[in-house]
mmCIF file of C-alpha atoms in Angstrom:
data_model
loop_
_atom_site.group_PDB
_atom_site.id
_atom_site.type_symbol
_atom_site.label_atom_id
_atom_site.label_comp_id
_atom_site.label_asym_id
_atom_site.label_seq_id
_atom_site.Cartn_x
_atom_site.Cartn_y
_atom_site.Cartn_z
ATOM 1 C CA UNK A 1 -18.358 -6.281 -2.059
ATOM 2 C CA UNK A 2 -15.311 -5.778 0.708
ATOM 3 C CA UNK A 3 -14.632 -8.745 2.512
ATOM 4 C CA UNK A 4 -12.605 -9.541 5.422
ATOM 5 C CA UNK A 5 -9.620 -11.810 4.397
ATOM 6 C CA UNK A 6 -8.679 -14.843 6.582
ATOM 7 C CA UNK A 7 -5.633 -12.759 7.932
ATOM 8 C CA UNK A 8 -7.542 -10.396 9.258
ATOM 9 C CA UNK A 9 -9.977 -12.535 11.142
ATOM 10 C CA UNK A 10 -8.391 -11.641 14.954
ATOM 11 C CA UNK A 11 -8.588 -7.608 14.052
ATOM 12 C CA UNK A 12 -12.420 -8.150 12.996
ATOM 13 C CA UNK A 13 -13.698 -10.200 16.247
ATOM 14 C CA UNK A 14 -11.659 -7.176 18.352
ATOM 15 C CA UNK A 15 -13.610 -4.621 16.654
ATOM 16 C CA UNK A 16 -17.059 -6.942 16.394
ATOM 17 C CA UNK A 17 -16.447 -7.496 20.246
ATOM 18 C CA UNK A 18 -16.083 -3.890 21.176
ATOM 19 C CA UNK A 19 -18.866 -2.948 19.105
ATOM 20 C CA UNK A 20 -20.991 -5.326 20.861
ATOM 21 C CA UNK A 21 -19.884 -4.438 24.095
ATOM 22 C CA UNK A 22 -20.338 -0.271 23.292
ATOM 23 C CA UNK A 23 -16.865 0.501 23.294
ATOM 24 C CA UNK A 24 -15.810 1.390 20.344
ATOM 25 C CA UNK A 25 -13.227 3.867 19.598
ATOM 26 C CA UNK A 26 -14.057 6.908 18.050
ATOM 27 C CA UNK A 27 -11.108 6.816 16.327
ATOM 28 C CA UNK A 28 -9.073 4.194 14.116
ATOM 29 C CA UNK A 29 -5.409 3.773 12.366
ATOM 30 C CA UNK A 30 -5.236 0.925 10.551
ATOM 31 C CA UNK A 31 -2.027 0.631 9.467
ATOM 32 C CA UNK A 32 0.737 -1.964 7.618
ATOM 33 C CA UNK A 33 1.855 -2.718 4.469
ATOM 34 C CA UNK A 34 0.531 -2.292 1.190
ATOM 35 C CA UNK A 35 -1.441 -4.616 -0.382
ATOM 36 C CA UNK A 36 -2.927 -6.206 3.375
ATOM 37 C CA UNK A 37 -6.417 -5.690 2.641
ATOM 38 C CA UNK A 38 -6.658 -2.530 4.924
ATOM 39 C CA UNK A 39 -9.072 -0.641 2.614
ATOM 40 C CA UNK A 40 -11.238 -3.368 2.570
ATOM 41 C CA UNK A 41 -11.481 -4.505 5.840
ATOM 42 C CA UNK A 42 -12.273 -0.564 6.406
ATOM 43 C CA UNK A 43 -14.933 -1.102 3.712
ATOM 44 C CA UNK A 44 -16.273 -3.885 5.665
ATOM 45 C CA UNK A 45 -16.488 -2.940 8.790
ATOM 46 C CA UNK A 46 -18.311 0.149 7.520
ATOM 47 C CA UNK A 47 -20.964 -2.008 6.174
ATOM 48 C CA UNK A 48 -21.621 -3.591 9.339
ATOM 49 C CA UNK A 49 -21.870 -0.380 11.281
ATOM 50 C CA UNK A 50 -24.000 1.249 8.591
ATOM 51 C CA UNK A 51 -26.445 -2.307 8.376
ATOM 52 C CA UNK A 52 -30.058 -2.257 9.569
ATOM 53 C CA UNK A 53 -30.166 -5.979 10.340
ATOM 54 C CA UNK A 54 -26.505 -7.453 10.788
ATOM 55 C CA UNK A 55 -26.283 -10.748 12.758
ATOM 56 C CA UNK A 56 -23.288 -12.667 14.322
ATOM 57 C CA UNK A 57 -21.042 -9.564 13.804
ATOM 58 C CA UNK A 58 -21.445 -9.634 9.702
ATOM 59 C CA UNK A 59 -23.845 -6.908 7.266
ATOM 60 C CA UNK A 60 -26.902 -8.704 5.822
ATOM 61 C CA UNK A 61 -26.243 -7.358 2.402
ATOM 62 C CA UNK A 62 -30.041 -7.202 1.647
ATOM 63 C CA UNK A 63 -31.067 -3.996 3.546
ATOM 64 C CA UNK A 64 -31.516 -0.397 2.261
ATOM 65 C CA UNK A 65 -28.954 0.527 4.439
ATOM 66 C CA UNK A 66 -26.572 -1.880 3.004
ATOM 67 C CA UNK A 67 -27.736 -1.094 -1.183
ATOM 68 C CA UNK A 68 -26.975 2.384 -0.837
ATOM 69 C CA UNK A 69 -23.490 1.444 0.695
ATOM 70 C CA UNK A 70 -22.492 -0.755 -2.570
ATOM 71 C CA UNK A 71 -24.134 1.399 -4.264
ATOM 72 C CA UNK A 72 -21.820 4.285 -3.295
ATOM 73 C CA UNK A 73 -24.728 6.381 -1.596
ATOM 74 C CA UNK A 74 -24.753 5.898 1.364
ATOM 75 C CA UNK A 75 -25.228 9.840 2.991
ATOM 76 C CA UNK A 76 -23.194 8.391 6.421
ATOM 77 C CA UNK A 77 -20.714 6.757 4.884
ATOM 78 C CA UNK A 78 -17.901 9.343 4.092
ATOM 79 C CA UNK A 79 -14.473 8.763 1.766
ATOM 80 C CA UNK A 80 -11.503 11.597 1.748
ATOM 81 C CA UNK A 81 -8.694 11.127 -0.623
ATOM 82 C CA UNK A 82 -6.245 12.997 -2.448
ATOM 83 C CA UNK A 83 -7.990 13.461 -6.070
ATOM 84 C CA UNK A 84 -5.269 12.482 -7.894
ATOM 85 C CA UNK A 85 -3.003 9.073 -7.583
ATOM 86 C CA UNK A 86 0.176 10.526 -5.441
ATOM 87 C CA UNK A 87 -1.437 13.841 -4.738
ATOM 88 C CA UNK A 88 -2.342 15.553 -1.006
ATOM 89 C CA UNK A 89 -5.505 15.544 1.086
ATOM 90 C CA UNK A 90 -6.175 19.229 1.453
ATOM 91 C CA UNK A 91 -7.583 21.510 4.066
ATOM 92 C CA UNK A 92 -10.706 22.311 2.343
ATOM 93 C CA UNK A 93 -11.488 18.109 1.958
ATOM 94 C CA UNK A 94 -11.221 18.048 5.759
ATOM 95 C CA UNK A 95 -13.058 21.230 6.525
ATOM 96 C CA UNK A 96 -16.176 19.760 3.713
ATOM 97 C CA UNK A 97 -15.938 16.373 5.829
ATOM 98 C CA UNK A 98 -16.366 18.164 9.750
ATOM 99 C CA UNK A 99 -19.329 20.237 7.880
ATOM 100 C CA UNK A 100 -20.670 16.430 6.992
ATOM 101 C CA UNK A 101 -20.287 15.558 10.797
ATOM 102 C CA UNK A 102 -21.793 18.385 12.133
ATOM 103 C CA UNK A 103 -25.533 16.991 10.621
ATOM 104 C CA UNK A 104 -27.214 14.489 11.827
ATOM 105 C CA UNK A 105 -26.981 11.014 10.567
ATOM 106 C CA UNK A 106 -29.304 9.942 8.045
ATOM 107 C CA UNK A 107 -30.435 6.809 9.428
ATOM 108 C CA UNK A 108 -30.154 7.878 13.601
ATOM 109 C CA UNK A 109 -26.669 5.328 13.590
ATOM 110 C CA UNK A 110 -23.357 5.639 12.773
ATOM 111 C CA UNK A 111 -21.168 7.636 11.084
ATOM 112 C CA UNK A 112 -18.080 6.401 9.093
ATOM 113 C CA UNK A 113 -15.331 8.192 7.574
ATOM 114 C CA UNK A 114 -11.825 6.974 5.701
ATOM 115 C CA UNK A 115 -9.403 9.193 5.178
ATOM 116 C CA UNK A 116 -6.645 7.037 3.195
ATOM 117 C CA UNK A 117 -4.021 7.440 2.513
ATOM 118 C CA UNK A 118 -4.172 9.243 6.043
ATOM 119 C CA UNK A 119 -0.062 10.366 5.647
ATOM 120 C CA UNK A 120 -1.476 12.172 2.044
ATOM 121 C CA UNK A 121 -3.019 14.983 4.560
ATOM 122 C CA UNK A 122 -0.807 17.930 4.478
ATOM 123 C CA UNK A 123 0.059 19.773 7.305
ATOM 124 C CA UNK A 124 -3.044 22.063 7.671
ATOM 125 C CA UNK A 125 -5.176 19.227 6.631
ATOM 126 C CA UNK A 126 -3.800 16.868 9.896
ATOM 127 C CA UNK A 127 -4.141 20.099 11.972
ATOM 128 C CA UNK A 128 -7.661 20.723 11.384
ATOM 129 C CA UNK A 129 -8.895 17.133 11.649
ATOM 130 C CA UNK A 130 -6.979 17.685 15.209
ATOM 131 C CA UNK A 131 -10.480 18.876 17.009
ATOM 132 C CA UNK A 132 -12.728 16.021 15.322
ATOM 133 C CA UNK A 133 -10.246 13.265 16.013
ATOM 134 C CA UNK A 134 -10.471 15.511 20.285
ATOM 135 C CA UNK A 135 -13.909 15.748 20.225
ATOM 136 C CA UNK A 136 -16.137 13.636 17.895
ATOM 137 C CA UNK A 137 -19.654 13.843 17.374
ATOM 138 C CA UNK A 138 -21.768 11.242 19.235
ATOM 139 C CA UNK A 139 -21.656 8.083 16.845
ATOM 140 C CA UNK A 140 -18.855 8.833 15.006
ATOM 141 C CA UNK A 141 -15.937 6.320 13.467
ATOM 142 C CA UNK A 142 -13.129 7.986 11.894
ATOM 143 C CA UNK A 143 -10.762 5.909 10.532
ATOM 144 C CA UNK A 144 -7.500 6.686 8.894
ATOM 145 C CA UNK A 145 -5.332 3.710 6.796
ATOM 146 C CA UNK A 146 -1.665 4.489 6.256
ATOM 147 C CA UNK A 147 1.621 2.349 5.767
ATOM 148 C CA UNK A 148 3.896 3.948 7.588
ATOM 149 C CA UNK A 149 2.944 5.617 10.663
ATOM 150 C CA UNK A 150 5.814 7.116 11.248
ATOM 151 C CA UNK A 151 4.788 9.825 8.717
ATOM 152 C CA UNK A 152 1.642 10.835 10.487
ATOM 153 C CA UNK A 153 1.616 13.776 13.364
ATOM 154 C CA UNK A 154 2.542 12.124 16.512
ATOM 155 C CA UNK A 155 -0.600 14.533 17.277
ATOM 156 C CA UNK A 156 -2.819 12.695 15.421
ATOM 157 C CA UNK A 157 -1.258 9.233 16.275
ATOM 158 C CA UNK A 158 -2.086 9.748 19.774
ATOM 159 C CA UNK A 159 -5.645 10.278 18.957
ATOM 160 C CA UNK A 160 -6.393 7.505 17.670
ATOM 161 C CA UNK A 161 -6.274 3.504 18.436
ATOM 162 C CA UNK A 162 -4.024 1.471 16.426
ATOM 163 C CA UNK A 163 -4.646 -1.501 14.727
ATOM 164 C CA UNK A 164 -1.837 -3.208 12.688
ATOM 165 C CA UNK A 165 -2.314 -5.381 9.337
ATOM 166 C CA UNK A 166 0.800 -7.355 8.837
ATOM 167 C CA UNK A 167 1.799 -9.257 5.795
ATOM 168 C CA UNK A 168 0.494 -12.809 6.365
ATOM 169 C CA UNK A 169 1.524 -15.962 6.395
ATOM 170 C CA UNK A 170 2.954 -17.191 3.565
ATOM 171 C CA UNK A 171 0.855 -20.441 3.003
ATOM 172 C CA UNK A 172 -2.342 -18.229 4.078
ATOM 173 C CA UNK A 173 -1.349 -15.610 1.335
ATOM 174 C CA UNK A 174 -0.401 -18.336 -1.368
ATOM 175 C CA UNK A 175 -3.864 -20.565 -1.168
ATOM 176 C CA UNK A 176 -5.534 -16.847 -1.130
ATOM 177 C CA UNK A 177 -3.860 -15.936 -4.393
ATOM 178 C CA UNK A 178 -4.071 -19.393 -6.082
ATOM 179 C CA UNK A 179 -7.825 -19.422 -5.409
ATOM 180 C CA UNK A 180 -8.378 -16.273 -7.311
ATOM 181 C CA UNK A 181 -5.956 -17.167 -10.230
ATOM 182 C CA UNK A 182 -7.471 -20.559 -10.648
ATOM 183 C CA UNK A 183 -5.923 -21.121 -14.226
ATOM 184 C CA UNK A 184 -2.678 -19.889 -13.474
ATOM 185 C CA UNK A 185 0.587 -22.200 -13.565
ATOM 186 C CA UNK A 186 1.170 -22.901 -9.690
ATOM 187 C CA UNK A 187 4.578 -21.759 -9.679
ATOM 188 C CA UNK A 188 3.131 -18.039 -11.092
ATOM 189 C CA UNK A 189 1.206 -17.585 -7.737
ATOM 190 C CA UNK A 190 5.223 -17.772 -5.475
ATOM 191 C CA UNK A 191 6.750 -15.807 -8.113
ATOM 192 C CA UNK A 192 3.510 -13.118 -7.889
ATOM 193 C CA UNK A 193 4.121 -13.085 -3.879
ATOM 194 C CA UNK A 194 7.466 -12.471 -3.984
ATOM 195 C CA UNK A 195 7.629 -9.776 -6.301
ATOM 196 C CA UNK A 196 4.726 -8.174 -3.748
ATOM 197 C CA UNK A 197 7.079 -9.121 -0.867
ATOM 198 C CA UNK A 198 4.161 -11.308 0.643
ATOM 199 C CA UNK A 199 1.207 -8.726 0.137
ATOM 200 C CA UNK A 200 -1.651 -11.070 -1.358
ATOM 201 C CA UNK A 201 -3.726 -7.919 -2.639
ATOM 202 C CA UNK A 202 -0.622 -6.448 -4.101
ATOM 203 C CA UNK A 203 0.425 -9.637 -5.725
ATOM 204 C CA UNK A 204 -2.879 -10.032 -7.599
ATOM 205 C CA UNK A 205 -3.041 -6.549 -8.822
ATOM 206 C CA UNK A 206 -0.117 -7.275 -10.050
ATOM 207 C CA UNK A 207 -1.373 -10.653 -12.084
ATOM 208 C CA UNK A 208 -4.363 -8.331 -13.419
ATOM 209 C CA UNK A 209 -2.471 -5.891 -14.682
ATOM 210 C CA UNK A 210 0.330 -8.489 -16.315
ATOM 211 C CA UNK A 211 3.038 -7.093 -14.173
ATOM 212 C CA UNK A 212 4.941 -9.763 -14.263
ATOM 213 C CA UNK A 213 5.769 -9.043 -18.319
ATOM 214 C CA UNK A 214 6.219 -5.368 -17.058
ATOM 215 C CA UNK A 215 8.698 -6.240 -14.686
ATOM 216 C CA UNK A 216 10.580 -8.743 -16.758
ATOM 217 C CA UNK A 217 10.792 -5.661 -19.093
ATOM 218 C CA UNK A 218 12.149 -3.351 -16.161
ATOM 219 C CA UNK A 219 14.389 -5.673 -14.888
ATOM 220 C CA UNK A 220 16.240 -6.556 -18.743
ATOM 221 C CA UNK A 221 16.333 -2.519 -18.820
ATOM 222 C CA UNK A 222 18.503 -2.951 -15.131
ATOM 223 C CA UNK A 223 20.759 -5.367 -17.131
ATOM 224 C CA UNK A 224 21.387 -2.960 -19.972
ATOM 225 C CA UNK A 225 22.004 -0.061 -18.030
ATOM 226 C CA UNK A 226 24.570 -1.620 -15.548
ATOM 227 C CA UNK A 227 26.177 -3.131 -18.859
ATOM 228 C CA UNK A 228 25.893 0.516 -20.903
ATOM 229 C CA UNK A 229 23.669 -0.387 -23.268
ATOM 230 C CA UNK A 230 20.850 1.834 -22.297
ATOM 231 C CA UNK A 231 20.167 5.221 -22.168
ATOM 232 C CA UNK A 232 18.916 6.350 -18.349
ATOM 233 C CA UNK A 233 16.854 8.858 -19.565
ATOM 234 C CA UNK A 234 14.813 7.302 -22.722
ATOM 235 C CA UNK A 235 14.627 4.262 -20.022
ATOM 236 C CA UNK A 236 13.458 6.727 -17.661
ATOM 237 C CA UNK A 237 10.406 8.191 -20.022
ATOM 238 C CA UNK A 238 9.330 4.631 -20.802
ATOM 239 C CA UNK A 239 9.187 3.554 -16.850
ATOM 240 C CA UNK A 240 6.844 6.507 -16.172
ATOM 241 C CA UNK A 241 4.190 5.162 -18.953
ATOM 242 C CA UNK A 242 2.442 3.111 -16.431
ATOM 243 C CA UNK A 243 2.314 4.924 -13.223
ATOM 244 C CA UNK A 244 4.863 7.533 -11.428
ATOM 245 C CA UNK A 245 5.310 5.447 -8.399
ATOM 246 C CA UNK A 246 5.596 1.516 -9.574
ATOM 247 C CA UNK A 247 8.569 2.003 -11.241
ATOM 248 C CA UNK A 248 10.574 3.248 -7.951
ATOM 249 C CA UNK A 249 8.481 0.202 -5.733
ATOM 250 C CA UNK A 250 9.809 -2.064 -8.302
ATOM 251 C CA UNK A 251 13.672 -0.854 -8.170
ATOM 252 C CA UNK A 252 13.113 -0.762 -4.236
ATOM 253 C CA UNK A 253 11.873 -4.159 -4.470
ATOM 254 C CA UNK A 254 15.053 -5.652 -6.936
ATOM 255 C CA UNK A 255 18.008 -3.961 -5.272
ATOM 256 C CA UNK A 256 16.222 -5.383 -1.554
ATOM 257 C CA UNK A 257 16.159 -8.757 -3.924
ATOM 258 C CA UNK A 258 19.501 -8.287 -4.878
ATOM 259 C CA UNK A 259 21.178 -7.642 -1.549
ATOM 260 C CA UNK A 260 19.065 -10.697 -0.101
ATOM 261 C CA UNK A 261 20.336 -13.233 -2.707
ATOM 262 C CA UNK A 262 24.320 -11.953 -2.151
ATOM 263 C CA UNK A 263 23.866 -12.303 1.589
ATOM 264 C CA UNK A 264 22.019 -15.334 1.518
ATOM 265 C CA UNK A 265 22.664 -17.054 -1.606
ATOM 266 C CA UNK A 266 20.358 -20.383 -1.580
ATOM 267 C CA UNK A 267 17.606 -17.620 -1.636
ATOM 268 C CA UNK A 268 14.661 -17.961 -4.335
ATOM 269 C CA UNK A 269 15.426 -21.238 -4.584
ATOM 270 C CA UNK A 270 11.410 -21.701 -5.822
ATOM 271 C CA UNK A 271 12.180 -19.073 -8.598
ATOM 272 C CA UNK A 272 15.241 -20.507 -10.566
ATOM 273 C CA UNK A 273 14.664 -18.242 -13.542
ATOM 274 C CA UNK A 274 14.151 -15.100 -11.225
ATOM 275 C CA UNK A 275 17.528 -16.313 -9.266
ATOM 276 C CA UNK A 276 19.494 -16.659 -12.317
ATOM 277 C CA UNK A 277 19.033 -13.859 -13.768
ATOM 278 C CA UNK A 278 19.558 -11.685 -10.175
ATOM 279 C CA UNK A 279 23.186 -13.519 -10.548
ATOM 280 C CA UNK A 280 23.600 -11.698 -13.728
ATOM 281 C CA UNK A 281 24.040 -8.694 -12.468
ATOM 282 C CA UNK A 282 27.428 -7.001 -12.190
ATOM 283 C CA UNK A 283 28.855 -8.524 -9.773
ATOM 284 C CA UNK A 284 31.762 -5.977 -9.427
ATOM 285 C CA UNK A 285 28.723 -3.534 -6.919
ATOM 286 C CA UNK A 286 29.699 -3.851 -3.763
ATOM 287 C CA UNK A 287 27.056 -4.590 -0.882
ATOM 288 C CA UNK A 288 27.840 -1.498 0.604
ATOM 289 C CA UNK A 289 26.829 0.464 -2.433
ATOM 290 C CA UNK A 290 23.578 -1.516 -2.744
ATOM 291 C CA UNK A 291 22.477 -0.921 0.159
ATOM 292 C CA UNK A 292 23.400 2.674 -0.413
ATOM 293 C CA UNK A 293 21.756 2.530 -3.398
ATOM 294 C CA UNK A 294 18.796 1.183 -1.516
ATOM 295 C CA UNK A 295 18.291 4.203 0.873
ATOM 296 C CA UNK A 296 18.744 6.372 -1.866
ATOM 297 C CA UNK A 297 15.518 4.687 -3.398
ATOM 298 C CA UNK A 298 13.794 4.308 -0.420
ATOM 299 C CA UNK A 299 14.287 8.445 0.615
ATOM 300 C CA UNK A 300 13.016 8.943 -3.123
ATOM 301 C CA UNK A 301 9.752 6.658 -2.922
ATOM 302 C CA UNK A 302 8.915 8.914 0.332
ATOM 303 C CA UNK A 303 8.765 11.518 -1.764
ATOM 304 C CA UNK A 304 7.267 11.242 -4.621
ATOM 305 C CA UNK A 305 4.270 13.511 -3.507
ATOM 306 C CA UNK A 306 6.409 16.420 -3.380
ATOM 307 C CA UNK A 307 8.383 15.904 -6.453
ATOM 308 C CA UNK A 308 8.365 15.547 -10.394
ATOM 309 C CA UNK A 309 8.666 11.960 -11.095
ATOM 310 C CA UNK A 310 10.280 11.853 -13.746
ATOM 311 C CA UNK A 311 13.906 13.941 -13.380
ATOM 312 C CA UNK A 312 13.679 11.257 -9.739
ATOM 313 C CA UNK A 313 13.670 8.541 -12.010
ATOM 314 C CA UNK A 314 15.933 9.555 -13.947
ATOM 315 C CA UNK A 315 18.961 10.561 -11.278
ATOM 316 C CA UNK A 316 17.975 6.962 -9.979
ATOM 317 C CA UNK A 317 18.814 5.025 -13.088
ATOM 318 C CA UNK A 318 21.459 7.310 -13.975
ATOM 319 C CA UNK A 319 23.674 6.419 -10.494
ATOM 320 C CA UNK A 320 22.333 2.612 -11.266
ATOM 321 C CA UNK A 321 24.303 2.595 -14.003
ATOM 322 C CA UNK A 322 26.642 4.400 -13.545
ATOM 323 C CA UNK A 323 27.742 1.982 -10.131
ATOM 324 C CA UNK A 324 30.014 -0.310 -12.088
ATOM 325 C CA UNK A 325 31.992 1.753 -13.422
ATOM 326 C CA UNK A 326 32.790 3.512 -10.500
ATOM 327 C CA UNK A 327 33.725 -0.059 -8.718
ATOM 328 C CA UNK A 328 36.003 -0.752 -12.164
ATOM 329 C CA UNK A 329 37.455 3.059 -11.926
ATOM 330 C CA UNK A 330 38.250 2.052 -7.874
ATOM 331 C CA UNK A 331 39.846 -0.857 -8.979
ATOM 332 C CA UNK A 332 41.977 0.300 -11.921
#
């Protein structure tokens, strides 16, 4: 079941209070950083518009109304995605959803649709949601998550009412996480948040999925490559194994590490093993090549819908290691 997480509690009594007082947007953009919770606070708040008999501004759970929405059958409660992980939300997905609209609701109430990621639409996808997002039907909710709004139509931005999930605080985030990794070592719950950059959701994905090995793995791989021990491209093939997009998060993540600790160096003082070994890098890379570096990176993780992952990954690791040398060939 979705829940609403304690940093969300002011954007859920905005929404519960213009629901009770019949205004309610037709139209929604949640938007902030991954791992916020935005997906499930859409979930949610779905739940409560969709429930029969929901009380102080929360879904009973119990009615039919409710079952079929866990159940993931509820006929008024609609989900567009891209069908693949990285992939687009296509015209025809938003044509089959105003088709949905167009009927009448199947319990006389609202209608809820998702679209997330919303920036996955492509251009005649955004374009033809354009009319819905003008002109809903009566009863309607769209809403639309994304991270970075800045990658959405300023069309479709207009449209719709903004409401902003920012990473929380970090005590907030850290009893969160340590509640749902009850056996873990308390020092594993920090070092999970940082490595998430203060996203709780992200950070216990992460846990689940024993990430933290992963990215010990990655970041001894960094360490050969800078030192030429590695080859960028076998390194490269065994990155990809686990999904196309972690692996360029991750090396956003480091090199933002990295700059962090050489501009402020009693950073990740909590995490003495992860500091050490961030000092272990060459220190011969300038700070104006990581932060170079960093763009680079950041302009590839933008578009990794559009592009193969792998020959990406590749060029990145390749100029990672590759940035020593050309600081030693400066020098000599």
């Amino acid at each position: 079941m979705a829940e609403v997480h304690p940093w969300q509690a002011d954007q859920w009594r905005n929404l519960a209070a213009r629901l009770a007082g019949g205004n309610l947007p037709h139209a929604l953009l949640l938007h902030g950083p991954a791992g916020t919770g935005k997906a499930d606070f859409a979930a949610a708040f779905t739940r409560l518009l969709l429930c029969r008999q929901a009380a102080d501004a929360r879904p009973c759970g119990a009615c039919s109304a409710c079952r079929l929405y866990e159940a993931g059958n509820h006929p008024d409660a609609h989900l567009v995605e891209p069908d693949k992980e990285g992939g687009v939300i296509k015209i025809d997905q938003i044509r089959a959803l105003i088709a949905d609209l167009g009927l009448s609701s199947h319990a006389g109430g609202y209608k809820v649709v998702t679209i997330r990621p919303a920036d996955a639409m492509n251009v005649s996808a955004a374009n033809s949601l354009l009319k819905t997002l003008e002109e809903p039907p009566e009863n309607t909710l769209v809403m639309l998550l994304a991270e970075q709004i800045s990658r959405l139509p300023a069309t479709i931005r207009s449209r719709c009412q903004q409401l902003r999930f920012a990473i929380p605080p970090r005590a907030m985030a850290l009893q969160w996480l340590q509640e749902r990794l009850p056996l873990a070592e308390p020092a594993l719950a920090g070092e999970l948040l940082e490595t998430a950059h203060g996203a709780p959701l992200q950070a216990l994905a992460n846990a689940e999925q024993d990430l933290p090995a992963l990215h010990q793995t990655w970041l001894a791989d960094l360490q050969g490559l800078a030192e030429g021990r590695l080859d960028p491209a076998k390194v490269a093939g065994e990155w990809l194994k686990p999904d196309p997009v972690m692996p360029i998060q991750f090396l956003y993540g480091r090199i933002a590490d990295l700059i962090r600790l050489r501009q402020v160096p009693d950073s990740f003082a909590d995490q003495p093993g992860y500091r050490k070994l961030l000092y272990s890098f060459p220190a011969q890379i300038e700070l104006r090549k990581l932060y170079a570096y960093l763009d680079r990176v950041a302009e590839s993780l933008s578009m990794m819908t559009q592009l193969n992952p792998l020959p990406v990954i590749e060029s990145l690791l390749v100029h990672w290691a590759n940035m020593p040398a050309q600081r030693t060939t400066t020098q000599g």
